mmCIF file with all atom_site columns, C-alpha atoms in Angstrom:
data_model
loop_
_atom_site.group_PDB
_atom_site.id
_atom_site.type_symbol
_atom_site.label_atom_id
_atom_site.label_alt_id
_atom_site.label_comp_id
_atom_site.label_asym_id
_atom_site.label_entity_id
_atom_site.label_seq_id
_atom_site.pdbx_PDB_ins_code
_atom_site.Cartn_x
_atom_site.Cartn_y
_atom_site.Cartn_z
_atom_site.occupancy
_atom_site.B_iso_or_equiv
_atom_site.pdbx_formal_charge
_atom_site.auth_seq_id
_atom_site.auth_comp_id
_atom_site.auth_asym_id
_atom_site.auth_atom_id
_atom_site.pdbx_PDB_model_num
ATOM 1   C CA . THR A 1 1   ? -14.411 -1.213  -11.234 1.00 0.00 ? 1   THR A CA 1
ATOM 2   C CA . ALA A 1 2   ? -13.237 -1.471  -15.322 1.00 0.00 ? 2   ALA A CA 1
ATOM 3   C CA . GLY A 1 3   ? -9.733  -2.254  -15.063 1.00 0.00 ? 3   GLY A CA 1
ATOM 4   C CA . ILE A 1 4   ? -7.041  -5.166  -14.401 1.00 0.00 ? 4   ILE A CA 1
ATOM 5   C CA . THR A 1 5   ? -6.425  -7.410  -11.954 1.00 0.00 ? 5   THR A CA 1
ATOM 6   C CA . GLN A 1 6   ? -3.314  -9.450  -11.326 1.00 0.00 ? 6   GLN A CA 1
ATOM 7   C CA . ALA A 1 7   ? -2.861  -12.568 -8.156  1.00 0.00 ? 7   ALA A CA 1
ATOM 8   C CA . PRO A 1 8   ? -0.900  -12.881 -5.251  1.00 0.00 ? 8   PRO A CA 1
ATOM 9   C CA . THR A 1 9   ? -1.536  -9.392  -4.816  1.00 0.00 ? 9   THR A CA 1
ATOM 10  C CA . SER A 1 10  ? 2.855   -10.669 -2.760  1.00 0.00 ? 10  SER A CA 1
ATOM 11  C CA . GLN A 1 11  ? 3.988   -14.338 -3.204  1.00 0.00 ? 11  GLN A CA 1
ATOM 12  C CA . ILE A 1 12  ? 7.481   -15.641 -1.733  1.00 0.00 ? 12  ILE A CA 1
ATOM 13  C CA . LEU A 1 13  ? 8.514   -18.269 -3.517  1.00 0.00 ? 13  LEU A CA 1
ATOM 14  C CA . ALA A 1 14  ? 11.919  -20.839 -3.268  1.00 0.00 ? 14  ALA A CA 1
ATOM 15  C CA . ALA A 1 15  ? 14.044  -21.235 -5.615  1.00 0.00 ? 15  ALA A CA 1
ATOM 16  C CA . GLY A 1 16  ? 14.048  -23.556 -8.805  1.00 0.00 ? 16  GLY A CA 1
ATOM 17  C CA . ARG A 1 17  ? 10.238  -23.332 -8.139  1.00 0.00 ? 17  ARG A CA 1
ATOM 18  C CA . SER A 1 18  ? 6.974   -22.617 -11.048 1.00 0.00 ? 18  SER A CA 1
ATOM 19  C CA . MET A 1 19  ? 5.153   -19.656 -10.441 1.00 0.00 ? 19  MET A CA 1
ATOM 20  C CA . THR A 1 20  ? 2.167   -18.580 -12.455 1.00 0.00 ? 20  THR A CA 1
ATOM 21  C CA . LEU A 1 21  ? 1.042   -14.766 -12.023 1.00 0.00 ? 21  LEU A CA 1
ATOM 22  C CA . ARG A 1 22  ? -2.215  -14.164 -13.317 1.00 0.00 ? 22  ARG A CA 1
ATOM 23  C CA . CYS A 1 23  ? -3.517  -11.214 -15.192 1.00 0.00 ? 23  CYS A CA 1
ATOM 24  C CA . THR A 1 24  ? -6.969  -9.617  -16.572 1.00 0.00 ? 24  THR A CA 1
ATOM 25  C CA . GLN A 1 25  ? -8.817  -7.704  -17.520 1.00 0.00 ? 25  GLN A CA 1
ATOM 26  C CA . ASP A 1 26  ? -11.930 -6.155  -18.211 1.00 0.00 ? 26  ASP A CA 1
ATOM 27  C CA . MET A 1 27  ? -11.367 -2.992  -21.020 1.00 0.00 ? 27  MET A CA 1
ATOM 28  C CA . ARG A 1 28  ? -11.266 -5.461  -24.326 1.00 0.00 ? 28  ARG A CA 1
ATOM 29  C CA . HIS A 1 29  ? -7.741  -4.475  -24.725 1.00 0.00 ? 29  HIS A CA 1
ATOM 30  C CA . ASN A 1 30  ? -6.319  -5.859  -27.840 1.00 0.00 ? 30  ASN A CA 1
ATOM 31  C CA . ALA A 1 31  ? -2.727  -5.128  -26.340 1.00 0.00 ? 31  ALA A CA 1
ATOM 32  C CA . MET A 1 32  ? -0.924  -6.542  -22.637 1.00 0.00 ? 32  MET A CA 1
ATOM 33  C CA . TYR A 1 33  ? 2.687   -5.697  -21.304 1.00 0.00 ? 33  TYR A CA 1
ATOM 34  C CA . TRP A 1 34  ? 4.693   -7.575  -18.335 1.00 0.00 ? 34  TRP A CA 1
ATOM 35  C CA . TYR A 1 35  ? 6.856   -5.643  -16.943 1.00 0.00 ? 35  TYR A CA 1
ATOM 36  C CA . ARG A 1 36  ? 9.704   -5.911  -13.343 1.00 0.00 ? 36  ARG A CA 1
ATOM 37  C CA . GLN A 1 37  ? 10.032  -2.206  -11.533 1.00 0.00 ? 37  GLN A CA 1
ATOM 38  C CA . ASP A 1 38  ? 13.326  -3.035  -9.536  1.00 0.00 ? 38  ASP A CA 1
ATOM 39  C CA . LEU A 1 39  ? 14.738  -0.534  -7.972  1.00 0.00 ? 39  LEU A CA 1
ATOM 40  C CA . GLY A 1 40  ? 16.883  2.152   -9.660  1.00 0.00 ? 40  GLY A CA 1
ATOM 41  C CA . LEU A 1 41  ? 15.921  1.063   -12.621 1.00 0.00 ? 41  LEU A CA 1
ATOM 42  C CA . GLY A 1 42  ? 12.795  1.060   -15.363 1.00 0.00 ? 42  GLY A CA 1
ATOM 43  C CA . LEU A 1 43  ? 10.077  -0.657  -15.990 1.00 0.00 ? 43  LEU A CA 1
ATOM 44  C CA . ARG A 1 44  ? 11.527  -3.604  -18.413 1.00 0.00 ? 44  ARG A CA 1
ATOM 45  C CA . LEU A 1 45  ? 9.067   -5.328  -20.667 1.00 0.00 ? 45  LEU A CA 1
ATOM 46  C CA . ILE A 1 46  ? 8.946   -9.077  -19.759 1.00 0.00 ? 46  ILE A CA 1
ATOM 47  C CA . HIS A 1 47  ? 6.834   -10.244 -22.632 1.00 0.00 ? 47  HIS A CA 1
ATOM 48  C CA . TYR A 1 48  ? 4.253   -9.135  -25.082 1.00 0.00 ? 48  TYR A CA 1
ATOM 49  C CA . SER A 1 49  ? 0.768   -9.906  -26.856 1.00 0.00 ? 49  SER A CA 1
ATOM 50  C CA . ASN A 1 50  ? -0.987  -7.251  -29.663 1.00 0.00 ? 50  ASN A CA 1
ATOM 51  C CA . THR A 1 51  ? -3.907  -9.500  -30.219 1.00 0.00 ? 51  THR A CA 1
ATOM 52  C CA . ALA A 1 52  ? -5.146  -12.326 -28.606 1.00 0.00 ? 52  ALA A CA 1
ATOM 53  C CA . GLY A 1 53  ? -2.772  -15.548 -29.834 1.00 0.00 ? 53  GLY A CA 1
ATOM 54  C CA . THR A 1 54  ? 0.632   -13.463 -30.539 1.00 0.00 ? 54  THR A CA 1
ATOM 55  C CA . THR A 1 55  ? 3.088   -13.444 -27.889 1.00 0.00 ? 55  THR A CA 1
ATOM 56  C CA . GLY A 1 56  ? 6.362   -11.731 -28.599 1.00 0.00 ? 56  GLY A CA 1
ATOM 57  C CA . LYS A 1 57  ? 9.210   -10.815 -26.204 1.00 0.00 ? 57  LYS A CA 1
ATOM 58  C CA . GLY A 1 58  ? 10.485  -8.282  -24.782 1.00 0.00 ? 58  GLY A CA 1
ATOM 59  C CA . GLU A 1 59  ? 13.853  -6.692  -23.264 1.00 0.00 ? 59  GLU A CA 1
ATOM 60  C CA . VAL A 1 60  ? 13.940  -9.362  -20.572 1.00 0.00 ? 60  VAL A CA 1
ATOM 61  C CA . PRO A 1 61  ? 12.600  -12.837 -22.221 1.00 0.00 ? 61  PRO A CA 1
ATOM 62  C CA . ASP A 1 62  ? 15.037  -15.011 -20.485 1.00 0.00 ? 62  ASP A CA 1
ATOM 63  C CA . GLY A 1 63  ? 13.333  -16.839 -18.363 1.00 0.00 ? 63  GLY A CA 1
ATOM 64  C CA . TYR A 1 64  ? 9.862   -15.652 -18.071 1.00 0.00 ? 64  TYR A CA 1
ATOM 65  C CA . SER A 1 65  ? 6.825   -17.082 -20.846 1.00 0.00 ? 65  SER A CA 1
ATOM 66  C CA . VAL A 1 66  ? 3.305   -15.947 -21.427 1.00 0.00 ? 66  VAL A CA 1
ATOM 67  C CA . SER A 1 67  ? 0.586   -17.680 -23.013 1.00 0.00 ? 67  SER A CA 1
ATOM 68  C CA . ARG A 1 68  ? -2.345  -15.068 -24.752 1.00 0.00 ? 68  ARG A CA 1
ATOM 69  C CA . ALA A 1 69  ? -5.214  -18.065 -25.041 1.00 0.00 ? 69  ALA A CA 1
ATOM 70  C CA . ASN A 1 70  ? -7.979  -14.776 -25.122 1.00 0.00 ? 70  ASN A CA 1
ATOM 71  C CA . THR A 1 71  ? -8.396  -11.247 -24.662 1.00 0.00 ? 71  THR A CA 1
ATOM 72  C CA . ASP A 1 72  ? -9.024  -10.774 -21.294 1.00 0.00 ? 72  ASP A CA 1
ATOM 73  C CA . ASP A 1 73  ? -6.138  -13.187 -19.572 1.00 0.00 ? 73  ASP A CA 1
ATOM 74  C CA . PHE A 1 74  ? -2.173  -13.047 -20.174 1.00 0.00 ? 74  PHE A CA 1
ATOM 75  C CA . PRO A 1 75  ? -0.013  -15.241 -17.668 1.00 0.00 ? 75  PRO A CA 1
ATOM 76  C CA . LEU A 1 76  ? 3.431   -14.803 -16.492 1.00 0.00 ? 76  LEU A CA 1
ATOM 77  C CA . THR A 1 77  ? 4.762   -17.746 -15.849 1.00 0.00 ? 77  THR A CA 1
ATOM 78  C CA . LEU A 1 78  ? 8.380   -18.145 -14.292 1.00 0.00 ? 78  LEU A CA 1
ATOM 79  C CA . ALA A 1 79  ? 9.449   -21.686 -14.744 1.00 0.00 ? 79  ALA A CA 1
ATOM 80  C CA . SER A 1 80  ? 11.944  -22.124 -12.540 1.00 0.00 ? 80  SER A CA 1
ATOM 81  C CA . ALA A 1 81  ? 12.368  -19.289 -10.205 1.00 0.00 ? 81  ALA A CA 1
ATOM 82  C CA . VAL A 1 82  ? 16.532  -17.329 -9.439  1.00 0.00 ? 82  VAL A CA 1
ATOM 83  C CA . PRO A 1 83  ? 16.567  -15.478 -7.134  1.00 0.00 ? 83  PRO A CA 1
ATOM 84  C CA . SER A 1 84  ? 17.841  -11.899 -9.250  1.00 0.00 ? 84  SER A CA 1
ATOM 85  C CA . GLN A 1 85  ? 13.600  -12.626 -10.769 1.00 0.00 ? 85  GLN A CA 1
ATOM 86  C CA . THR A 1 86  ? 13.290  -10.545 -7.098  1.00 0.00 ? 86  THR A CA 1
ATOM 87  C CA . SER A 1 87  ? 11.170  -8.066  -8.156  1.00 0.00 ? 87  SER A CA 1
ATOM 88  C CA . VAL A 1 88  ? 7.682   -6.485  -8.667  1.00 0.00 ? 88  VAL A CA 1
ATOM 89  C CA . TYR A 1 89  ? 5.895   -7.512  -11.956 1.00 0.00 ? 89  TYR A CA 1
ATOM 90  C CA . PHE A 1 90  ? 3.034   -5.322  -13.032 1.00 0.00 ? 90  PHE A CA 1
ATOM 91  C CA . CYS A 1 91  ? 0.709   -6.052  -15.601 1.00 0.00 ? 91  CYS A CA 1
ATOM 92  C CA . ALA A 1 92  ? -0.529  -3.713  -18.503 1.00 0.00 ? 92  ALA A CA 1
ATOM 93  C CA . SER A 1 93  ? -3.125  -3.602  -21.814 1.00 0.00 ? 93  SER A CA 1
ATOM 94  C CA . SER A 1 94  ? -3.419  0.050   -24.406 1.00 0.00 ? 94  SER A CA 1
ATOM 95  C CA . GLU A 1 95  ? -6.326  -0.462  -26.626 1.00 0.00 ? 95  GLU A CA 1
ATOM 96  C CA . ASP A 1 96  ? -3.547  -1.509  -29.291 1.00 0.00 ? 96  ASP A CA 1
ATOM 97  C CA . SER A 1 97  ? -0.153  -1.310  -30.022 1.00 0.00 ? 97  SER A CA 1
ATOM 98  C CA . SER A 1 98  ? 0.753   1.247   -31.510 1.00 0.00 ? 98  SER A CA 1
ATOM 99  C CA . GLY A 1 99  ? 0.612   5.103   -31.724 1.00 0.00 ? 99  GLY A CA 1
ATOM 100 C CA . ALA A 1 100 ? -0.324  7.026   -28.593 1.00 0.00 ? 100 ALA A CA 1
ATOM 101 C CA . ASN A 1 101 ? -1.073  3.344   -27.091 1.00 0.00 ? 101 ASN A CA 1
ATOM 102 C CA . VAL A 1 102 ? -2.086  5.245   -22.472 1.00 0.00 ? 102 VAL A CA 1
ATOM 103 C CA . LEU A 1 103 ? -0.946  1.688   -20.625 1.00 0.00 ? 103 LEU A CA 1
ATOM 104 C CA . THR A 1 104 ? -3.324  0.821   -18.027 1.00 0.00 ? 104 THR A CA 1
ATOM 105 C CA . PHE A 1 105 ? -1.496  -1.069  -15.591 1.00 0.00 ? 105 PHE A CA 1
ATOM 106 C CA . GLY A 1 106 ? -2.422  -3.422  -12.299 1.00 0.00 ? 106 GLY A CA 1
ATOM 107 C CA . ALA A 1 107 ? -1.790  -3.467  -9.086  1.00 0.00 ? 107 ALA A CA 1
ATOM 108 C CA . GLY A 1 108 ? 1.148   -5.673  -9.140  1.00 0.00 ? 108 GLY A CA 1
ATOM 109 C CA . SER A 1 109 ? 2.849   -8.506  -7.720  1.00 0.00 ? 109 SER A CA 1
ATOM 110 C CA . ARG A 1 110 ? 6.067   -8.753  -5.936  1.00 0.00 ? 110 ARG A CA 1
ATOM 111 C CA . LEU A 1 111 ? 7.023   -11.740 -6.403  1.00 0.00 ? 111 LEU A CA 1
ATOM 112 C CA . THR A 1 112 ? 10.683  -12.272 -3.870  1.00 0.00 ? 112 THR A CA 1
ATOM 113 C CA . VAL A 1 113 ? 13.088  -15.707 -4.970  1.00 0.00 ? 113 VAL A CA 1
ATOM 114 C CA . LEU A 1 114 ? 15.116  -17.121 -2.099  1.00 0.00 ? 114 LEU A CA 1
ATOM 115 C CA . GLY B 2 1   ? 22.641  3.040   -27.575 1.00 0.00 ? 1   GLY B CA 1
ATOM 116 C CA . GLN B 2 2   ? 18.342  3.634   -25.955 1.00 0.00 ? 2   GLN B CA 1
ATOM 117 C CA . ASN B 2 3   ? 19.368  6.132   -23.093 1.00 0.00 ? 3   ASN B CA 1
ATOM 118 C CA . ILE B 2 4   ? 17.107  8.083   -21.301 1.00 0.00 ? 4   ILE B CA 1
ATOM 119 C CA . ASP B 2 5   ? 17.929  10.505  -18.279 1.00 0.00 ? 5   ASP B CA 1
ATOM 120 C CA . GLN B 2 6   ? 16.184  12.212  -15.683 1.00 0.00 ? 6   GLN B CA 1
ATOM 121 C CA . PRO B 2 7   ? 17.041  12.962  -12.075 1.00 0.00 ? 7   PRO B CA 1
ATOM 122 C CA . THR B 2 8   ? 16.744  10.443  -9.606  1.00 0.00 ? 8   THR B CA 1
ATOM 123 C CA . GLU B 2 9   ? 14.992  12.175  -7.350  1.00 0.00 ? 9   GLU B CA 1
ATOM 124 C CA . MET B 2 10  ? 13.734  16.291  -6.815  1.00 0.00 ? 10  MET B CA 1
ATOM 125 C CA . THR B 2 11  ? 12.424  18.421  -3.506  1.00 0.00 ? 11  THR B CA 1
ATOM 126 C CA . ALA B 2 12  ? 9.942   20.578  -3.851  1.00 0.00 ? 12  ALA B CA 1
ATOM 127 C CA . THR B 2 13  ? 7.408   23.159  -1.409  1.00 0.00 ? 13  THR B CA 1
ATOM 128 C CA . GLU B 2 14  ? 4.252   22.944  -0.852  1.00 0.00 ? 14  GLU B CA 1
ATOM 129 C CA . GLY B 2 15  ? 2.291   25.283  -2.885  1.00 0.00 ? 15  GLY B CA 1
ATOM 130 C CA . ALA B 2 16  ? 5.832   26.045  -5.429  1.00 0.00 ? 16  ALA B CA 1
ATOM 131 C CA . ILE B 2 17  ? 6.435   25.280  -9.262  1.00 0.00 ? 17  ILE B CA 1
ATOM 132 C CA . VAL B 2 18  ? 9.008   21.784  -10.230 1.00 0.00 ? 18  VAL B CA 1
ATOM 133 C CA . GLN B 2 19  ? 9.458   21.231  -13.289 1.00 0.00 ? 19  GLN B CA 1
ATOM 134 C CA . ILE B 2 20  ? 10.964  17.648  -13.882 1.00 0.00 ? 20  ILE B CA 1
ATOM 135 C CA . ASN B 2 21  ? 13.460  17.008  -16.959 1.00 0.00 ? 21  ASN B CA 1
ATOM 136 C CA . CYS B 2 22  ? 14.272  14.149  -19.811 1.00 0.00 ? 22  CYS B CA 1
ATOM 137 C CA . THR B 2 23  ? 15.950  13.857  -22.058 1.00 0.00 ? 23  THR B CA 1
ATOM 138 C CA . TYR B 2 24  ? 16.393  10.733  -23.753 1.00 0.00 ? 24  TYR B CA 1
ATOM 139 C CA . GLN B 2 25  ? 18.661  8.905   -26.985 1.00 0.00 ? 25  GLN B CA 1
ATOM 140 C CA . THR B 2 26  ? 16.456  6.408   -28.995 1.00 0.00 ? 26  THR B CA 1
ATOM 141 C CA . SER B 2 27  ? 16.499  4.601   -32.167 1.00 0.00 ? 27  SER B CA 1
ATOM 142 C CA . GLY B 2 28  ? 13.601  6.301   -33.869 1.00 0.00 ? 28  GLY B CA 1
ATOM 143 C CA . PHE B 2 29  ? 10.550  8.358   -32.108 1.00 0.00 ? 29  PHE B CA 1
ATOM 144 C CA . ASN B 2 30  ? 6.869   7.833   -32.432 1.00 0.00 ? 30  ASN B CA 1
ATOM 145 C CA . GLY B 2 31  ? 5.197   9.901   -29.185 1.00 0.00 ? 31  GLY B CA 1
ATOM 146 C CA . LEU B 2 32  ? 6.402   10.265  -24.990 1.00 0.00 ? 32  LEU B CA 1
ATOM 147 C CA . PHE B 2 33  ? 5.017   9.836   -22.025 1.00 0.00 ? 33  PHE B CA 1
ATOM 148 C CA . TRP B 2 34  ? 4.857   10.755  -17.970 1.00 0.00 ? 34  TRP B CA 1
ATOM 149 C CA . TYR B 2 35  ? 3.192   8.931   -15.890 1.00 0.00 ? 35  TYR B CA 1
ATOM 150 C CA . GLN B 2 36  ? 3.058   9.016   -12.119 1.00 0.00 ? 36  GLN B CA 1
ATOM 151 C CA . GLN B 2 37  ? 3.682   6.391   -9.819  1.00 0.00 ? 37  GLN B CA 1
ATOM 152 C CA . HIS B 2 38  ? 2.849   6.685   -6.198  1.00 0.00 ? 38  HIS B CA 1
ATOM 153 C CA . ALA B 2 39  ? 4.479   4.643   -3.930  1.00 0.00 ? 39  ALA B CA 1
ATOM 154 C CA . GLY B 2 40  ? 3.543   1.193   -3.697  1.00 0.00 ? 40  GLY B CA 1
ATOM 155 C CA . GLU B 2 41  ? 1.568   1.926   -6.832  1.00 0.00 ? 41  GLU B CA 1
ATOM 156 C CA . ALA B 2 42  ? 0.927   0.998   -10.192 1.00 0.00 ? 42  ALA B CA 1
ATOM 157 C CA . PRO B 2 43  ? 2.218   4.371   -12.580 1.00 0.00 ? 43  PRO B CA 1
ATOM 158 C CA . THR B 2 44  ? -0.610  6.363   -13.354 1.00 0.00 ? 44  THR B CA 1
ATOM 159 C CA . PHE B 2 45  ? -1.106  8.359   -17.522 1.00 0.00 ? 45  PHE B CA 1
ATOM 160 C CA . LEU B 2 46  ? -0.354  11.932  -17.030 1.00 0.00 ? 46  LEU B CA 1
ATOM 161 C CA . SER B 2 47  ? 0.426   13.598  -20.760 1.00 0.00 ? 47  SER B CA 1
ATOM 162 C CA . TYR B 2 48  ? 1.481   12.543  -23.889 1.00 0.00 ? 48  TYR B CA 1
ATOM 163 C CA . ASN B 2 49  ? 3.640   14.384  -26.304 1.00 0.00 ? 49  ASN B CA 1
ATOM 164 C CA . VAL B 2 50  ? 4.178   13.473  -30.135 1.00 0.00 ? 50  VAL B CA 1
ATOM 165 C CA . LEU B 2 51  ? 4.963   16.901  -31.810 1.00 0.00 ? 51  LEU B CA 1
ATOM 166 C CA . ASP B 2 52  ? 7.413   19.656  -30.636 1.00 0.00 ? 52  ASP B CA 1
ATOM 167 C CA . GLY B 2 53  ? 5.633   22.353  -27.710 1.00 0.00 ? 53  GLY B CA 1
ATOM 168 C CA . LEU B 2 54  ? 4.477   22.616  -24.773 1.00 0.00 ? 54  LEU B CA 1
ATOM 169 C CA . GLU B 2 55  ? 1.054   20.381  -23.900 1.00 0.00 ? 55  GLU B CA 1
ATOM 170 C CA . GLU B 2 56  ? -1.196  21.952  -20.792 1.00 0.00 ? 56  GLU B CA 1
ATOM 171 C CA . LYS B 2 57  ? -4.149  20.216  -18.728 1.00 0.00 ? 57  LYS B CA 1
ATOM 172 C CA . GLY B 2 58  ? -4.645  21.659  -15.868 1.00 0.00 ? 58  GLY B CA 1
ATOM 173 C CA . ARG B 2 59  ? -2.125  22.750  -13.000 1.00 0.00 ? 59  ARG B CA 1
ATOM 174 C CA . PHE B 2 60  ? 0.446   19.910  -14.795 1.00 0.00 ? 60  PHE B CA 1
ATOM 175 C CA . SER B 2 61  ? 2.326   20.428  -18.376 1.00 0.00 ? 61  SER B CA 1
ATOM 176 C CA . SER B 2 62  ? 4.425   18.542  -20.522 1.00 0.00 ? 62  SER B CA 1
ATOM 177 C CA . PHE B 2 63  ? 6.660   19.634  -23.155 1.00 0.00 ? 63  PHE B CA 1
ATOM 178 C CA . LEU B 2 64  ? 8.537   18.180  -25.718 1.00 0.00 ? 64  LEU B CA 1
ATOM 179 C CA . SER B 2 65  ? 11.868  19.265  -28.353 1.00 0.00 ? 65  SER B CA 1
ATOM 180 C CA . ARG B 2 66  ? 12.284  16.413  -30.465 1.00 0.00 ? 66  ARG B CA 1
ATOM 181 C CA . SER B 2 67  ? 15.637  18.852  -32.354 1.00 0.00 ? 67  SER B CA 1
ATOM 182 C CA . LYS B 2 68  ? 17.274  18.490  -27.756 1.00 0.00 ? 68  LYS B CA 1
ATOM 183 C CA . GLY B 2 69  ? 15.765  14.740  -27.774 1.00 0.00 ? 69  GLY B CA 1
ATOM 184 C CA . TYR B 2 70  ? 14.086  16.615  -24.958 1.00 0.00 ? 70  TYR B CA 1
ATOM 185 C CA . SER B 2 71  ? 10.928  16.758  -22.612 1.00 0.00 ? 71  SER B CA 1
ATOM 186 C CA . TYR B 2 72  ? 9.901   18.036  -19.951 1.00 0.00 ? 72  TYR B CA 1
ATOM 187 C CA . LEU B 2 73  ? 7.104   18.362  -16.838 1.00 0.00 ? 73  LEU B CA 1
ATOM 188 C CA . LEU B 2 74  ? 5.545   21.454  -15.108 1.00 0.00 ? 74  LEU B CA 1
ATOM 189 C CA . LEU B 2 75  ? 4.029   20.759  -11.215 1.00 0.00 ? 75  LEU B CA 1
ATOM 190 C CA . LYS B 2 76  ? 1.941   24.398  -10.373 1.00 0.00 ? 76  LYS B CA 1
ATOM 191 C CA . GLU B 2 77  ? 0.900   24.557  -7.455  1.00 0.00 ? 77  GLU B CA 1
ATOM 192 C CA . LEU B 2 78  ? 2.312   21.854  -5.881  1.00 0.00 ? 78  LEU B CA 1
ATOM 193 C CA . GLN B 2 79  ? -0.346  19.272  -2.619  1.00 0.00 ? 79  GLN B CA 1
ATOM 194 C CA . MET B 2 80  ? 1.308   17.226  -1.062  1.00 0.00 ? 80  MET B CA 1
ATOM 195 C CA . LYS B 2 81  ? -0.548  14.372  -2.699  1.00 0.00 ? 81  LYS B CA 1
ATOM 196 C CA . ASP B 2 82  ? 1.976   15.043  -5.718  1.00 0.00 ? 82  ASP B CA 1
ATOM 197 C CA . SER B 2 83  ? 4.970   13.467  -3.734  1.00 0.00 ? 83  SER B CA 1
ATOM 198 C CA . ALA B 2 84  ? 5.467   10.379  -6.211  1.00 0.00 ? 84  ALA B CA 1
ATOM 199 C CA . SER B 2 85  ? 7.420   9.538   -8.711  1.00 0.00 ? 85  SER B CA 1
ATOM 200 C CA . TYR B 2 86  ? 7.483   10.136  -12.347 1.00 0.00 ? 86  TYR B CA 1
ATOM 201 C CA . LEU B 2 87  ? 7.861   8.016   -15.234 1.00 0.00 ? 87  LEU B CA 1
ATOM 202 C CA . CYS B 2 88  ? 9.360   9.453   -18.570 1.00 0.00 ? 88  CYS B CA 1
ATOM 203 C CA . ALA B 2 89  ? 8.927   7.290   -21.323 1.00 0.00 ? 89  ALA B CA 1
ATOM 204 C CA . VAL B 2 90  ? 10.008  7.230   -24.867 1.00 0.00 ? 90  VAL B CA 1
ATOM 205 C CA . MET B 2 91  ? 7.648   5.243   -27.897 1.00 0.00 ? 91  MET B CA 1
ATOM 206 C CA . HIS B 2 92  ? 10.214  4.330   -30.802 1.00 0.00 ? 92  HIS B CA 1
ATOM 207 C CA . SER B 2 93  ? 10.061  3.005   -33.461 1.00 0.00 ? 93  SER B CA 1
ATOM 208 C CA . ASN B 2 94  ? 8.810   -0.759  -33.417 1.00 0.00 ? 94  ASN B CA 1
ATOM 209 C CA . TYR B 2 95  ? 6.240   1.761   -30.783 1.00 0.00 ? 95  TYR B CA 1
ATOM 210 C CA . GLN B 2 96  ? 7.529   -0.559  -27.342 1.00 0.00 ? 96  GLN B CA 1
ATOM 211 C CA . LEU B 2 97  ? 8.270   2.162   -24.707 1.00 0.00 ? 97  LEU B CA 1
ATOM 212 C CA . ILE B 2 98  ? 11.571  2.715   -22.856 1.00 0.00 ? 98  ILE B CA 1
ATOM 213 C CA . TRP B 2 99  ? 11.322  3.305   -19.519 1.00 0.00 ? 99  TRP B CA 1
ATOM 214 C CA . GLY B 2 100 ? 13.423  6.498   -17.456 1.00 0.00 ? 100 GLY B CA 1
ATOM 215 C CA . ALA B 2 101 ? 15.064  5.189   -13.833 1.00 0.00 ? 101 ALA B CA 1
ATOM 216 C CA . GLY B 2 102 ? 11.724  8.021   -12.538 1.00 0.00 ? 102 GLY B CA 1
ATOM 217 C CA . THR B 2 103 ? 12.228  10.880  -10.652 1.00 0.00 ? 103 THR B CA 1
ATOM 218 C CA . LYS B 2 104 ? 11.201  10.383  -6.830  1.00 0.00 ? 104 LYS B CA 1
ATOM 219 C CA . LEU B 2 105 ? 9.565   13.766  -6.577  1.00 0.00 ? 105 LEU B CA 1
ATOM 220 C CA . ILE B 2 106 ? 9.209   15.250  -2.015  1.00 0.00 ? 106 ILE B CA 1
ATOM 221 C CA . ILE B 2 107 ? 6.785   17.294  -1.316  1.00 0.00 ? 107 ILE B CA 1
ATOM 222 C CA . LYS B 2 108 ? 7.667   20.046  2.162   1.00 0.00 ? 108 LYS B CA 1
ATOM 223 C CA . PRO B 2 109 ? 4.912   21.512  3.058   1.00 0.00 ? 109 PRO B CA 1
#
């Protein structure tokens, strides 16, 4: 089934450790996004990529980094995790980055930082 | 500032109609989206409005008034499976989405 695959599904991480959340799409979408979702708040954009080889900062980029070496993969790295990064992380993609770009979301990665 | 407001929670009865409102204040406007998110799952696309008026899609309809900064999602003939959170999102002038916190809809038999 075409779509977005995220891994891991859930993870418990000690503060100060690094972690990479993986995201792969097979729809040949140009744009990809990382969001975090916290109770009582709307989805917040962490980083995005409009096309392979380019990335940009979203609303809450501090403490996170991304890369977009190819069209399909868009990993999110936490270099030194802190408890405030406990959240559900969603990767999403869209055909392009403008207009009526409908997002397709992955199933999410639940991260707990202790 | 940029802000999207929607009710935190609503309750409705199976078979009835419910209207979920969304008001927004954003710098620029390139369309408004509604997504559905069941508990523990990913959001899925429901509707997109960029012009004023009503867009109907089966049991779901979405309305937009750009002058009032207002949209609503109308769900008819409610089914138990419609129990979910409904997320309003506005695309502003740089084509990035600003998301509301979502409205949790509880359907009772």
